[in-house]
PDB file of C-alpha atoms in Angstrom:
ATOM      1  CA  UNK A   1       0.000   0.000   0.000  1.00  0.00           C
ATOM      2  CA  UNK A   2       0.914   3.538  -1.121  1.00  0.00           C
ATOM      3  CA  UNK A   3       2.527   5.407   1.910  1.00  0.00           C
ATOM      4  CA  UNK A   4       0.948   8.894   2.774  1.00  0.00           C
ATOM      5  CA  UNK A   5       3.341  11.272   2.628  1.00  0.00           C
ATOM      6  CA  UNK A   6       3.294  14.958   4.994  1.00  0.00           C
ATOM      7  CA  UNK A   7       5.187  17.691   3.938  1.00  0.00           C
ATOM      8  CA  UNK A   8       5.971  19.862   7.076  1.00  0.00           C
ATOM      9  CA  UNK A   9       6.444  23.736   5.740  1.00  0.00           C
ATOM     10  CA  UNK A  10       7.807  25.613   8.924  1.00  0.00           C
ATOM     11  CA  UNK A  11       8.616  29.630   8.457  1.00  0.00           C
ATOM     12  CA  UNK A  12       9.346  32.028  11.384  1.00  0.00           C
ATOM     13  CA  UNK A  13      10.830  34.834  10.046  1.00  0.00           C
ATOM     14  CA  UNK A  14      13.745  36.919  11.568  1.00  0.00           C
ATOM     15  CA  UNK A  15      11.660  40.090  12.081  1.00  0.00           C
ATOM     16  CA  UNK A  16       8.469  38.137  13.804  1.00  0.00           C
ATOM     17  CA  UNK A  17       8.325  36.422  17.402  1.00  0.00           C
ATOM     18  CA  UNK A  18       9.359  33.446  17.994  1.00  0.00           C
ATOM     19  CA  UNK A  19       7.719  30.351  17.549  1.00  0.00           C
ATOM     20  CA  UNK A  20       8.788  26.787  18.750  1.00  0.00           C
ATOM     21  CA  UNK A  21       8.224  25.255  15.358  1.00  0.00           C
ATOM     22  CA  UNK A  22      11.529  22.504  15.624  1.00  0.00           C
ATOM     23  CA  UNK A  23       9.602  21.116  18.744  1.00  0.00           C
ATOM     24  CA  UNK A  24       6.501  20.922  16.938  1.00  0.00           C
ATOM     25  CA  UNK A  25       8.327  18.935  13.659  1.00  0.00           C
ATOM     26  CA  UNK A  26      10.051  17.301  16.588  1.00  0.00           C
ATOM     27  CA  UNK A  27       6.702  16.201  18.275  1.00  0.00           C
ATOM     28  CA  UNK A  28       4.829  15.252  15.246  1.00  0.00           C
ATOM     29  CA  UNK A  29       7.619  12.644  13.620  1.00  0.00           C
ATOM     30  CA  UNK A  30       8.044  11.281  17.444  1.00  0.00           C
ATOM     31  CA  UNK A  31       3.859  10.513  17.279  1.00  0.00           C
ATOM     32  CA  UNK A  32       4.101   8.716  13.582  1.00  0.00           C
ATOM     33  CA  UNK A  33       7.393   6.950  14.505  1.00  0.00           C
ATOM     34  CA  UNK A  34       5.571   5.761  17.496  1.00  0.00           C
ATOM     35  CA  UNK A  35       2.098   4.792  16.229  1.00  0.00           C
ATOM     36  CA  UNK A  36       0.969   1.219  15.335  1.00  0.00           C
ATOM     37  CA  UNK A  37       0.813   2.447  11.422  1.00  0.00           C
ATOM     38  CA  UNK A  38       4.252   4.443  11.251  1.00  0.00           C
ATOM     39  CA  UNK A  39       5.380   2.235   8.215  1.00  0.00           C
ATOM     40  CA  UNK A  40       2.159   3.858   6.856  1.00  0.00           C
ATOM     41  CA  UNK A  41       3.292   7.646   6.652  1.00  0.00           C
ATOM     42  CA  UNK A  42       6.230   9.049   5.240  1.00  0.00           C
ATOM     43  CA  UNK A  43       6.824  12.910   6.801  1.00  0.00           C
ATOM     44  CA  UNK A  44       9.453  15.616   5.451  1.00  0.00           C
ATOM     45  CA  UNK A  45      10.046  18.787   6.249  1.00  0.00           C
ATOM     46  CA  UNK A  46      10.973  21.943   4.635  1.00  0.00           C
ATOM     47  CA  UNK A  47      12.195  24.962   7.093  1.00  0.00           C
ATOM     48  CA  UNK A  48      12.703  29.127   6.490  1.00  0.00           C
ATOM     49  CA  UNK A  49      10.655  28.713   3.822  1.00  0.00           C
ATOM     50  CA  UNK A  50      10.408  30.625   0.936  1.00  0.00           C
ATOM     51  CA  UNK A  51       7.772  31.488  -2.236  1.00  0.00           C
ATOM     52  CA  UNK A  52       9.720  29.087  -4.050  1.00  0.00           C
ATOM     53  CA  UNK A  53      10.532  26.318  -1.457  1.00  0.00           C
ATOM     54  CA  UNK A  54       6.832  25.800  -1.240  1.00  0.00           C
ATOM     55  CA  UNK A  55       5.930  24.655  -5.241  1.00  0.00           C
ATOM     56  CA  UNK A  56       9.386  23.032  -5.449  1.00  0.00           C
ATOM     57  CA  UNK A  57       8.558  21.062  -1.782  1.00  0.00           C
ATOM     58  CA  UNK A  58       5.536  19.995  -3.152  1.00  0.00           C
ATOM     59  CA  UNK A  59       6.618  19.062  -6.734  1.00  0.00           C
ATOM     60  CA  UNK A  60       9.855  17.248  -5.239  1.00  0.00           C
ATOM     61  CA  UNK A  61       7.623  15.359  -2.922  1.00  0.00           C
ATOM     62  CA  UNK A  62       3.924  14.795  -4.032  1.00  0.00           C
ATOM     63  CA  UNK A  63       2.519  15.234  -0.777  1.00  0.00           C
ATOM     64  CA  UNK A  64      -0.950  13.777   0.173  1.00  0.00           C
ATOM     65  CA  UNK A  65      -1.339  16.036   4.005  1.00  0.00           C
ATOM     66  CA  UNK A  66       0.439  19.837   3.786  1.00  0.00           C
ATOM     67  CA  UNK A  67       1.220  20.539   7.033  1.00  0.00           C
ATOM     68  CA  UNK A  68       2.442  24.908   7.222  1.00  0.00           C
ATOM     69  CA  UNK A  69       3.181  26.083  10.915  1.00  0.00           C
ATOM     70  CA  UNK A  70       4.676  30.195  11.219  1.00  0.00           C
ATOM     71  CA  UNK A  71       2.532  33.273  11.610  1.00  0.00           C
ATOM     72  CA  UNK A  72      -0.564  34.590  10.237  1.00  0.00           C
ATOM     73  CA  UNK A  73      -1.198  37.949  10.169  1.00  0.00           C
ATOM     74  CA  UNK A  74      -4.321  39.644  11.550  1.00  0.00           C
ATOM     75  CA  UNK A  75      -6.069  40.182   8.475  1.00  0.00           C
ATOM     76  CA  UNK A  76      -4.993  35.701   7.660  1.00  0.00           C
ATOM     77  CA  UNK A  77      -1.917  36.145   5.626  1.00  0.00           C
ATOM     78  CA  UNK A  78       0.058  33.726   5.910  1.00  0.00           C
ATOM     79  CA  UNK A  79       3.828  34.379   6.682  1.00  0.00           C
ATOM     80  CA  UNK A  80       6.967  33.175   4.756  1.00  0.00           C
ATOM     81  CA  UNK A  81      10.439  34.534   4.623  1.00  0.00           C
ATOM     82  CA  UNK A  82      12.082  36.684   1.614  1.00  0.00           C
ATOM     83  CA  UNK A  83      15.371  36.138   0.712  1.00  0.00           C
ATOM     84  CA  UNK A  84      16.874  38.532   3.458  1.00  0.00           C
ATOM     85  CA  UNK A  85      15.382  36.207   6.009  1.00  0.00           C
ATOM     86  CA  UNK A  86      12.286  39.232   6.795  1.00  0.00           C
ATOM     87  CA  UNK A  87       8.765  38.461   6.628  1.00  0.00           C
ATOM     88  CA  UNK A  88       7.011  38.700   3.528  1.00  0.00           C
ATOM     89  CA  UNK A  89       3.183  38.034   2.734  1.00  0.00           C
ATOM     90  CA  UNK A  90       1.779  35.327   1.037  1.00  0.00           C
ATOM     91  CA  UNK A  91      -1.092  36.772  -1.461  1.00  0.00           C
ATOM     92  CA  UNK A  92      -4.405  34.772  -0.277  1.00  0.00           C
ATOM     93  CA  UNK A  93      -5.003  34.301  -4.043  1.00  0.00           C
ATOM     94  CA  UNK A  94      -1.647  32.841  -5.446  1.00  0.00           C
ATOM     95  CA  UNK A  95      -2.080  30.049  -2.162  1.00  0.00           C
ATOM     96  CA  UNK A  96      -5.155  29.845  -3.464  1.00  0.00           C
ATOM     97  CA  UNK A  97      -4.425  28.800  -7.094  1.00  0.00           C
ATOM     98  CA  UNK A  98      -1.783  26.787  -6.345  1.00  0.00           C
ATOM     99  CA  UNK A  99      -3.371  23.936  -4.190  1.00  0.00           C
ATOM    100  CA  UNK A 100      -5.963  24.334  -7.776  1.00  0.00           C
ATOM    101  CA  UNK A 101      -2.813  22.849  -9.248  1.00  0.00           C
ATOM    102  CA  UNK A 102      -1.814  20.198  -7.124  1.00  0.00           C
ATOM    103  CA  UNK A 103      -3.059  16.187  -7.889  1.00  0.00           C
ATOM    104  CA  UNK A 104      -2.538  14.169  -4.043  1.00  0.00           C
ATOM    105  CA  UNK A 105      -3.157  16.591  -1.378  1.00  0.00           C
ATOM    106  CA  UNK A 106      -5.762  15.418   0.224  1.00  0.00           C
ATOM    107  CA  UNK A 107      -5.488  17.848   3.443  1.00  0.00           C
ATOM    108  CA  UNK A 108      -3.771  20.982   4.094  1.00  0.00           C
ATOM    109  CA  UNK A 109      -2.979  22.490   7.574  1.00  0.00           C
ATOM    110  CA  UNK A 110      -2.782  25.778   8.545  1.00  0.00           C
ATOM    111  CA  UNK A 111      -1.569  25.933  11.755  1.00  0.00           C
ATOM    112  CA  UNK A 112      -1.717  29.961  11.865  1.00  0.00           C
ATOM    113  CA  UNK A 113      -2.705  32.773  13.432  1.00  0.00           C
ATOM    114  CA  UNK A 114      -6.175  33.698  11.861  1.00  0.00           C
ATOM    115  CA  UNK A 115      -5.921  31.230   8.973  1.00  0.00           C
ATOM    116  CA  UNK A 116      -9.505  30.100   8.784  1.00  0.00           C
ATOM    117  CA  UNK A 117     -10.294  32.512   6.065  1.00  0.00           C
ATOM    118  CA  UNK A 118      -7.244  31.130   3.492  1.00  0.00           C
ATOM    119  CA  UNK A 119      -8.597  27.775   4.725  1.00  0.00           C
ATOM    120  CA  UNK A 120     -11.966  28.498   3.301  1.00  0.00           C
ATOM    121  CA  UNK A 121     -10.286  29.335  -0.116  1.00  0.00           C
ATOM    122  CA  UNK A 122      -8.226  26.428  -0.286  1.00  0.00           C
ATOM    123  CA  UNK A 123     -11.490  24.211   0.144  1.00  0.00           C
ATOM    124  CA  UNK A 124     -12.336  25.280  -2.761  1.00  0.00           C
ATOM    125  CA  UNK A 125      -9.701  22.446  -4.150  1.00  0.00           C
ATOM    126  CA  UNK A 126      -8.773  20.463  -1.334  1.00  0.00           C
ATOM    127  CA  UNK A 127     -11.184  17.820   0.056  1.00  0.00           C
ATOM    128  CA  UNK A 128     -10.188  18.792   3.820  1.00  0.00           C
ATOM    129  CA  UNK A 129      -8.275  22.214   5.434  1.00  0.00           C
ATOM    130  CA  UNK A 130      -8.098  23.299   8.742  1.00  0.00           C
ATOM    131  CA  UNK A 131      -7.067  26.443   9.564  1.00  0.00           C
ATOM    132  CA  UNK A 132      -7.457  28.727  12.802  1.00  0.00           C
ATOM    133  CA  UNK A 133     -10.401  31.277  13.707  1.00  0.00           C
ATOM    134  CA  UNK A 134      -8.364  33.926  15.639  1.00  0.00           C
ATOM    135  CA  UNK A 135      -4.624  34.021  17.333  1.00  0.00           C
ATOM    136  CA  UNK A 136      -3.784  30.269  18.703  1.00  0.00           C
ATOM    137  CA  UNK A 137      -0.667  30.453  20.721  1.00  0.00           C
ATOM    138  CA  UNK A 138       2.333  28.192  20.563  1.00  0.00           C
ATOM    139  CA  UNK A 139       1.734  25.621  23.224  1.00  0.00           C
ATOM    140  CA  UNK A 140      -1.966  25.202  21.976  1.00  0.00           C
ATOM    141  CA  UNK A 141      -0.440  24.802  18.156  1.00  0.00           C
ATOM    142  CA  UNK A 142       1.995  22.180  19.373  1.00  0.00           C
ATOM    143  CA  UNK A 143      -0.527  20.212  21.043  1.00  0.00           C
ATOM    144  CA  UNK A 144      -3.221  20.220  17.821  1.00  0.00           C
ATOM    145  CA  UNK A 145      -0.339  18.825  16.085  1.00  0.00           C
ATOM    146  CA  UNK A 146       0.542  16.108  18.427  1.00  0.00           C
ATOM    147  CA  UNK A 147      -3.330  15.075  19.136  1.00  0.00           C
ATOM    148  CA  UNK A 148      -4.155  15.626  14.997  1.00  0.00           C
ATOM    149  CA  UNK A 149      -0.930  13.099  14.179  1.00  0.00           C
ATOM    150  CA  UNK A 150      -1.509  10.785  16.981  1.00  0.00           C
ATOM    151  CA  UNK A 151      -4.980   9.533  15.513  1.00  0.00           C
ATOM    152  CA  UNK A 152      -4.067   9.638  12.075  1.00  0.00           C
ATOM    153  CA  UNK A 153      -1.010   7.350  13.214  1.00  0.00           C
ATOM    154  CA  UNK A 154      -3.313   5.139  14.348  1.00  0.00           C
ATOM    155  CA  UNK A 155      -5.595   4.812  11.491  1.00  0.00           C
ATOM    156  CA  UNK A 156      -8.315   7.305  12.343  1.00  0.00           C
ATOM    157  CA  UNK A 157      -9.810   9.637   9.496  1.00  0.00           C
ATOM    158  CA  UNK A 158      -8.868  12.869   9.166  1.00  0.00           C
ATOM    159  CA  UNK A 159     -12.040  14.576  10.613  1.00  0.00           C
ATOM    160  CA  UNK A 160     -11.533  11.966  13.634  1.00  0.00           C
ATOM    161  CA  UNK A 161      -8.108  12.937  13.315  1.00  0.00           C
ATOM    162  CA  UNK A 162      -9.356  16.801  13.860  1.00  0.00           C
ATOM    163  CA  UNK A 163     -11.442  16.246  16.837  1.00  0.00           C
ATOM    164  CA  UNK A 164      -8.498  14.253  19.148  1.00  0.00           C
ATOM    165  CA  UNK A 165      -6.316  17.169  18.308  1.00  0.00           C
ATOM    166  CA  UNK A 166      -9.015  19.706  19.628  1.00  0.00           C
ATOM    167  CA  UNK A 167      -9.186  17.355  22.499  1.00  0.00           C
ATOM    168  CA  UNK A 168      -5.285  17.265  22.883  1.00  0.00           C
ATOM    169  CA  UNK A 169      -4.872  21.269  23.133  1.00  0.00           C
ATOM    170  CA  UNK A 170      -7.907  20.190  26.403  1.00  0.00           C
ATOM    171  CA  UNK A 171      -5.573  17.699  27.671  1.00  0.00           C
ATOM    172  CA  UNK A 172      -3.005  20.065  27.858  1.00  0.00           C
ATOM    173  CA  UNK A 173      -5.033  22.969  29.823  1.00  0.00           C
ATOM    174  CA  UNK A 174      -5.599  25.288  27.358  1.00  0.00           C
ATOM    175  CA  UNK A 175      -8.604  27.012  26.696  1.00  0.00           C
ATOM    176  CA  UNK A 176      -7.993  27.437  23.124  1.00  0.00           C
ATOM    177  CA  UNK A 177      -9.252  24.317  21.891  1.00  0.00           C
ATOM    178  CA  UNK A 178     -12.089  26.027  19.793  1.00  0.00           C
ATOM    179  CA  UNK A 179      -9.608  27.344  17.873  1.00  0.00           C
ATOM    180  CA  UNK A 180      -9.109  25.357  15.068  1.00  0.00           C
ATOM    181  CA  UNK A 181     -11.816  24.728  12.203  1.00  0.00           C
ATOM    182  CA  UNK A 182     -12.042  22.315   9.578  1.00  0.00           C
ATOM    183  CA  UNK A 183     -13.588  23.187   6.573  1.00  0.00           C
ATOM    184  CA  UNK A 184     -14.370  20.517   4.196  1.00  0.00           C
ATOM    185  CA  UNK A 185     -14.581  20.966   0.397  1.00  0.00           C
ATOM    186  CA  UNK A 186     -16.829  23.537  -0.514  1.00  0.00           C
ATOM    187  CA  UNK A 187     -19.500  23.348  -3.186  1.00  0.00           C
ATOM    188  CA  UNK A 188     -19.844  25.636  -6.048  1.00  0.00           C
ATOM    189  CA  UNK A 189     -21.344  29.135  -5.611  1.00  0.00           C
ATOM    190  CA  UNK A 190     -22.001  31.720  -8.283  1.00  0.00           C
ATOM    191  CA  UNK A 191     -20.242  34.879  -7.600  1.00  0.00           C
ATOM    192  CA  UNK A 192     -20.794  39.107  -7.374  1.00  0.00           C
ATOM    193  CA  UNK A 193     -18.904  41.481  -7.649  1.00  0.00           C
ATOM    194  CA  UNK A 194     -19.584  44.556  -5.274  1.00  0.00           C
ATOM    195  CA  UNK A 195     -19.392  47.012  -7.368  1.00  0.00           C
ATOM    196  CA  UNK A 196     -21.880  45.059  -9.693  1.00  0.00           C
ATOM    197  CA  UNK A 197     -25.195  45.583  -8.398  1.00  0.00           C
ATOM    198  CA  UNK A 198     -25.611  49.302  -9.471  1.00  0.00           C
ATOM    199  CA  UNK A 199     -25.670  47.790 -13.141  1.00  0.00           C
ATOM    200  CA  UNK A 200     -29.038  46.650 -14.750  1.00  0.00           C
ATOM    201  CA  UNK A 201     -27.190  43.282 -15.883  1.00  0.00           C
ATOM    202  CA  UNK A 202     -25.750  41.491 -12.855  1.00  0.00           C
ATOM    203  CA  UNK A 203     -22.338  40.079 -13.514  1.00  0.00           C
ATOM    204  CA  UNK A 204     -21.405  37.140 -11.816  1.00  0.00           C
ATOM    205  CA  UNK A 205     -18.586  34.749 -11.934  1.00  0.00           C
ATOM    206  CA  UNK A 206     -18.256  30.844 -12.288  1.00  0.00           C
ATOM    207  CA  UNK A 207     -15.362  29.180 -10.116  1.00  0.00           C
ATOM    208  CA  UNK A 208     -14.224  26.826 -12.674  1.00  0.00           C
ATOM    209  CA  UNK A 209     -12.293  28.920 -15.081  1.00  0.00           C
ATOM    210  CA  UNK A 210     -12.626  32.002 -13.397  1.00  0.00           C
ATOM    211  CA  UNK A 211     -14.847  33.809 -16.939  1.00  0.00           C
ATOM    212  CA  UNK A 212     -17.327  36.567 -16.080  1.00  0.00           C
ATOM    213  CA  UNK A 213     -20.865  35.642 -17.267  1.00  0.00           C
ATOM    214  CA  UNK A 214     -23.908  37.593 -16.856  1.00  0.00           C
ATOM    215  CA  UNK A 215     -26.995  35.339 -15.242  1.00  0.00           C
ATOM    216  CA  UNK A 216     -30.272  35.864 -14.243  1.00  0.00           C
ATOM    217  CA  UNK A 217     -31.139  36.061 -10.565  1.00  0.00           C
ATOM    218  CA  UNK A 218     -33.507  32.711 -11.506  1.00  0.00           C
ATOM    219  CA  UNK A 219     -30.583  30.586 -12.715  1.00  0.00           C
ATOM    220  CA  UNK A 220     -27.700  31.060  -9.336  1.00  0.00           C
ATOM    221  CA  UNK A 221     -26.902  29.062  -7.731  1.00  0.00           C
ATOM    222  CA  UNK A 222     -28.471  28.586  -3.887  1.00  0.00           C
ATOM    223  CA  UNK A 223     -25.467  29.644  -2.967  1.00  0.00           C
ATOM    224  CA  UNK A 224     -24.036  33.148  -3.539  1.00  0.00           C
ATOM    225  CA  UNK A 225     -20.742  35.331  -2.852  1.00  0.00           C
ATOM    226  CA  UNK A 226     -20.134  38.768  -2.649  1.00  0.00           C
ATOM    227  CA  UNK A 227     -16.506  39.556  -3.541  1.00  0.00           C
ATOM    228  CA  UNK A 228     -14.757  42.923  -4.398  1.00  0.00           C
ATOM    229  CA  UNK A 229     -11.886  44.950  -2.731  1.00  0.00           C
ATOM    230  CA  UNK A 230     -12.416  47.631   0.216  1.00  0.00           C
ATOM    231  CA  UNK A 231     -14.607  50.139  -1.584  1.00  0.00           C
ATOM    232  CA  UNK A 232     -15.826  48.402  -4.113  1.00  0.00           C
ATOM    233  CA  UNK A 233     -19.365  48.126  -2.710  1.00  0.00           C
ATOM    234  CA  UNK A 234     -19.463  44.627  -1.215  1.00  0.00           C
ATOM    235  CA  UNK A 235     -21.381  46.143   2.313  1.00  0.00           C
ATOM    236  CA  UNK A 236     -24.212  48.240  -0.685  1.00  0.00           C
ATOM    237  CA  UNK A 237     -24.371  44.803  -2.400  1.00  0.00           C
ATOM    238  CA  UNK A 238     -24.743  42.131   0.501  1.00  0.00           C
ATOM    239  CA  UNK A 239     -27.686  44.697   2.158  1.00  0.00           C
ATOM    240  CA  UNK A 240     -29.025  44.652  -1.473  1.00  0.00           C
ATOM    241  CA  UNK A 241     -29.505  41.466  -2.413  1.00  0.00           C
ATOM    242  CA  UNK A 242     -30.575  40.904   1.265  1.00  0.00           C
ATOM    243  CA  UNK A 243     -33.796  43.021   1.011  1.00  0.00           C
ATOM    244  CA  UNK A 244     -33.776  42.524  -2.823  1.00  0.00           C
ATOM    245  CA  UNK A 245     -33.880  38.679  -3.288  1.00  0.00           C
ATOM    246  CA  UNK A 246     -34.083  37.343   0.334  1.00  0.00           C
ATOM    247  CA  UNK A 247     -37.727  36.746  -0.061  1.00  0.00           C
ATOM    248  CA  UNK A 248     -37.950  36.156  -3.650  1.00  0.00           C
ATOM    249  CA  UNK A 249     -35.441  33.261  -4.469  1.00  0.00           C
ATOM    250  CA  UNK A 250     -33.911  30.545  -2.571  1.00  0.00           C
ATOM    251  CA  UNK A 251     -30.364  31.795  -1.957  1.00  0.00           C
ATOM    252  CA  UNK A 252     -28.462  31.965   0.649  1.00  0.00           C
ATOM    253  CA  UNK A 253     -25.431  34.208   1.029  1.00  0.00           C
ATOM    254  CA  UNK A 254     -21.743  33.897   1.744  1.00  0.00           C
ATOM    255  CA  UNK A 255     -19.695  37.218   2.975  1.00  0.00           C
ATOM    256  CA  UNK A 256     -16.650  37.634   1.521  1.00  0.00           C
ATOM    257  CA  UNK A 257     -13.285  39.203   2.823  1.00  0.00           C
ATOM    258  CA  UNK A 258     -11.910  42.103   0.337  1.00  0.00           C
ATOM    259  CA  UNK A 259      -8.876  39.885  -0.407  1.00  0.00           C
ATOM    260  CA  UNK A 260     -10.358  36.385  -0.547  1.00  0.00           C
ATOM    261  CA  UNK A 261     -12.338  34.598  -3.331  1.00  0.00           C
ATOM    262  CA  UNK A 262     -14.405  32.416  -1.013  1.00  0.00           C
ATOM    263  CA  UNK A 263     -14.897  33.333   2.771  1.00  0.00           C
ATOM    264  CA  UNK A 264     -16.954  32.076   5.614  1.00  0.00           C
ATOM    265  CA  UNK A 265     -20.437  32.198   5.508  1.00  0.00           C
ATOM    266  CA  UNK A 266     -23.095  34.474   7.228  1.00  0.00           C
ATOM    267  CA  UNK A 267     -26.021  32.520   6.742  1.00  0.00           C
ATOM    268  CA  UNK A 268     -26.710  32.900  10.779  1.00  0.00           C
ATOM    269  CA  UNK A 269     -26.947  36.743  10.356  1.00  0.00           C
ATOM    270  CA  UNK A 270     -29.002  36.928   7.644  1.00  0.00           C
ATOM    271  CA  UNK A 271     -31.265  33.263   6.660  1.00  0.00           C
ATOM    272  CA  UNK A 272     -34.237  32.731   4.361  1.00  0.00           C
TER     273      UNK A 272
END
C-alpha cells in the first residue's frame, strides 16, 4: 500500500516572534514513529521557507497532508520569509491557485494565526483544510499537532483525526481548543462582484475557469458570494440582495473578505 506522505512547511521569520516550530516537527515525527501504522506515513520537512521552497517542496515530494506552521497575520496572511530572512506576505489568491494545481493533497494544515479565512479558499480544491479562527498560541499549536498526528497514526480519518487534536490542546489545559476549524470541500457558488449591483445586468462569476458571465437572478446558484476589494461596494451589495432577493429566491449568502475569493459564511446573520 501507497505510503501517505506529509510535507511539514515551517517559516518564522527573523523580524516576527518566535515560535517553537523545531519542537513541533520534533513532536509530530516522534507521534508517527511511534504509532501502530508508522510504516504507513512518510513525513518531510521543509524549514525558512520561501515562495519558491513551497511549489518546489511539493513538486519534489507529491505530498498527500500539507502541514504549514509560522505566523498569520491579523487580516490571515500567511507568513513566509524573503530572501533577506524578513517576513514577507503570502497573497491569499496565489495560495489559493496553487493547491488548484496540485493532484494528491488530500489535506492541508494551517496551523496559523487567523488562517480560517485562506482555509476556506483552499477548500475550494482540497477535500479537507483546517485552519485557525483567531490568534492560537504556541503551546496550543503544538498540542493540535501532536493530538491531529496521533490519531491519524493510528488509522483514524482525518475529521476523527481533527477532533483528538481539539481534544489534545484540552488535555493540555488550554482554553484554546475552539480554535481550530475544519472546513471541508466547498461546493460551487455563483459569484458578485460589489461594485456590480448598481448595473441593470448582474455580472457574476463561475469558479471553474474564473470567466465573467452575466446570469439571471432565476438561474444562481443557492449559494451566492459577494466579492470585491475595500470600496468596491461589497457592504451596498450584501444589504441589497438581502432586502432585494431574500424573499424572492432561494439563496443563501456567503460574505466575503476584500482579499479572498471564497470566505466564511453568514447565513446565521441573515437566513431565508
Amino acid at each position: 500500500m501507497a505510503k501517505t506522505t506529509i510535507l511539514f512547511l515551517a517559516s518564522n521569520p527573523r523580524d516576527s516572534s518566535r515560535l517553537r516550530l523545531d519542537h513541533e516537527m520534533r513532536d509530530v515525527r516522534q507521534q508517527l514513529r511511534l504509532s501502530k501504522q508508522r510504516d504507513d506515513f512518510l513525513i518531510t520537512s521543509r524549514e525558512a521557507v520561501r515562495a519558491s521552497d513551497i511549489t518546489q517542496a511539493i513538486l519534489d515530494t507529491n505530498p498527500n497532508i500539507v502541514h504549514f506552521s509560522g505566523h498569520g497575520t491579523d487580516e490571515g496572511q500567511l507568513c513566509i520569509e524573503d530572501s533577506h530572512g524578513k517576513t514577507q506576505v503570502l497573497l491569499p489568491s496565489a495560495l489559493t491557485n496553487l493547491f488548484k494545481v496540485v493532484h494528491k493533497v488530500n489535506c492541508v494544515v494551517l496551523n496559523a494565526c487567523h488562517s480560517e479565512n485562506q482555509a476556506q479558499a483552499i477548500a475550494q480544491h482540497i477535500s479537507f483544510v483546517i485552519g485557525m479562527n483567531q490568534a492560537i498560541g504556541d503551546k496550543a499549536a503544538i498540542a493540535f499537532s501532536v493530538g491531529f498526528y496521533q490519531a491519524l497514526g493510528a488509522g483514524r480519518s482525518i475529521e476523527d483525526a481533527y477532533r483528538f487534536g481539539c481534544v489534545q490542546i484540552e488535555l493540555f489545559g488550554i482554553s484554546e481548543s475552539l480554535t481550530p476549524t475544519l472546513i471541508k470541500k466547498t461546493t460551487n457558488p455563483s459569484f458578485l462582484y460589489g461594485n456590480d449591483v448598481n448595473s441593470s445586468n448582474l455580472v457574476f462569476q463561475k469558479r471553474q475557469d474564473n470567466s465573467r458571465v452575466q446570469l439571471p437572478i432565476s438561474q444562481l446558484r443557492k449559494h451566492l458570494a459577494v466579492i470585491g476589494w475595500t470600496g468596491s461596494g461589497r457592504s451596498y451589495a450584501l444589504h441589497w440582495l438581502a432586502s432585494t432577493l431574500l424573499n424572492q429566491h432561494n439563496i443563501s449568502f456567503l460574505w466575503i473578505g476584500h482579499w479572498f475569493e471564497l470566505s466564511r459564511g453568514i447565513s446565521d446573520k441573515i437566513s431565508h
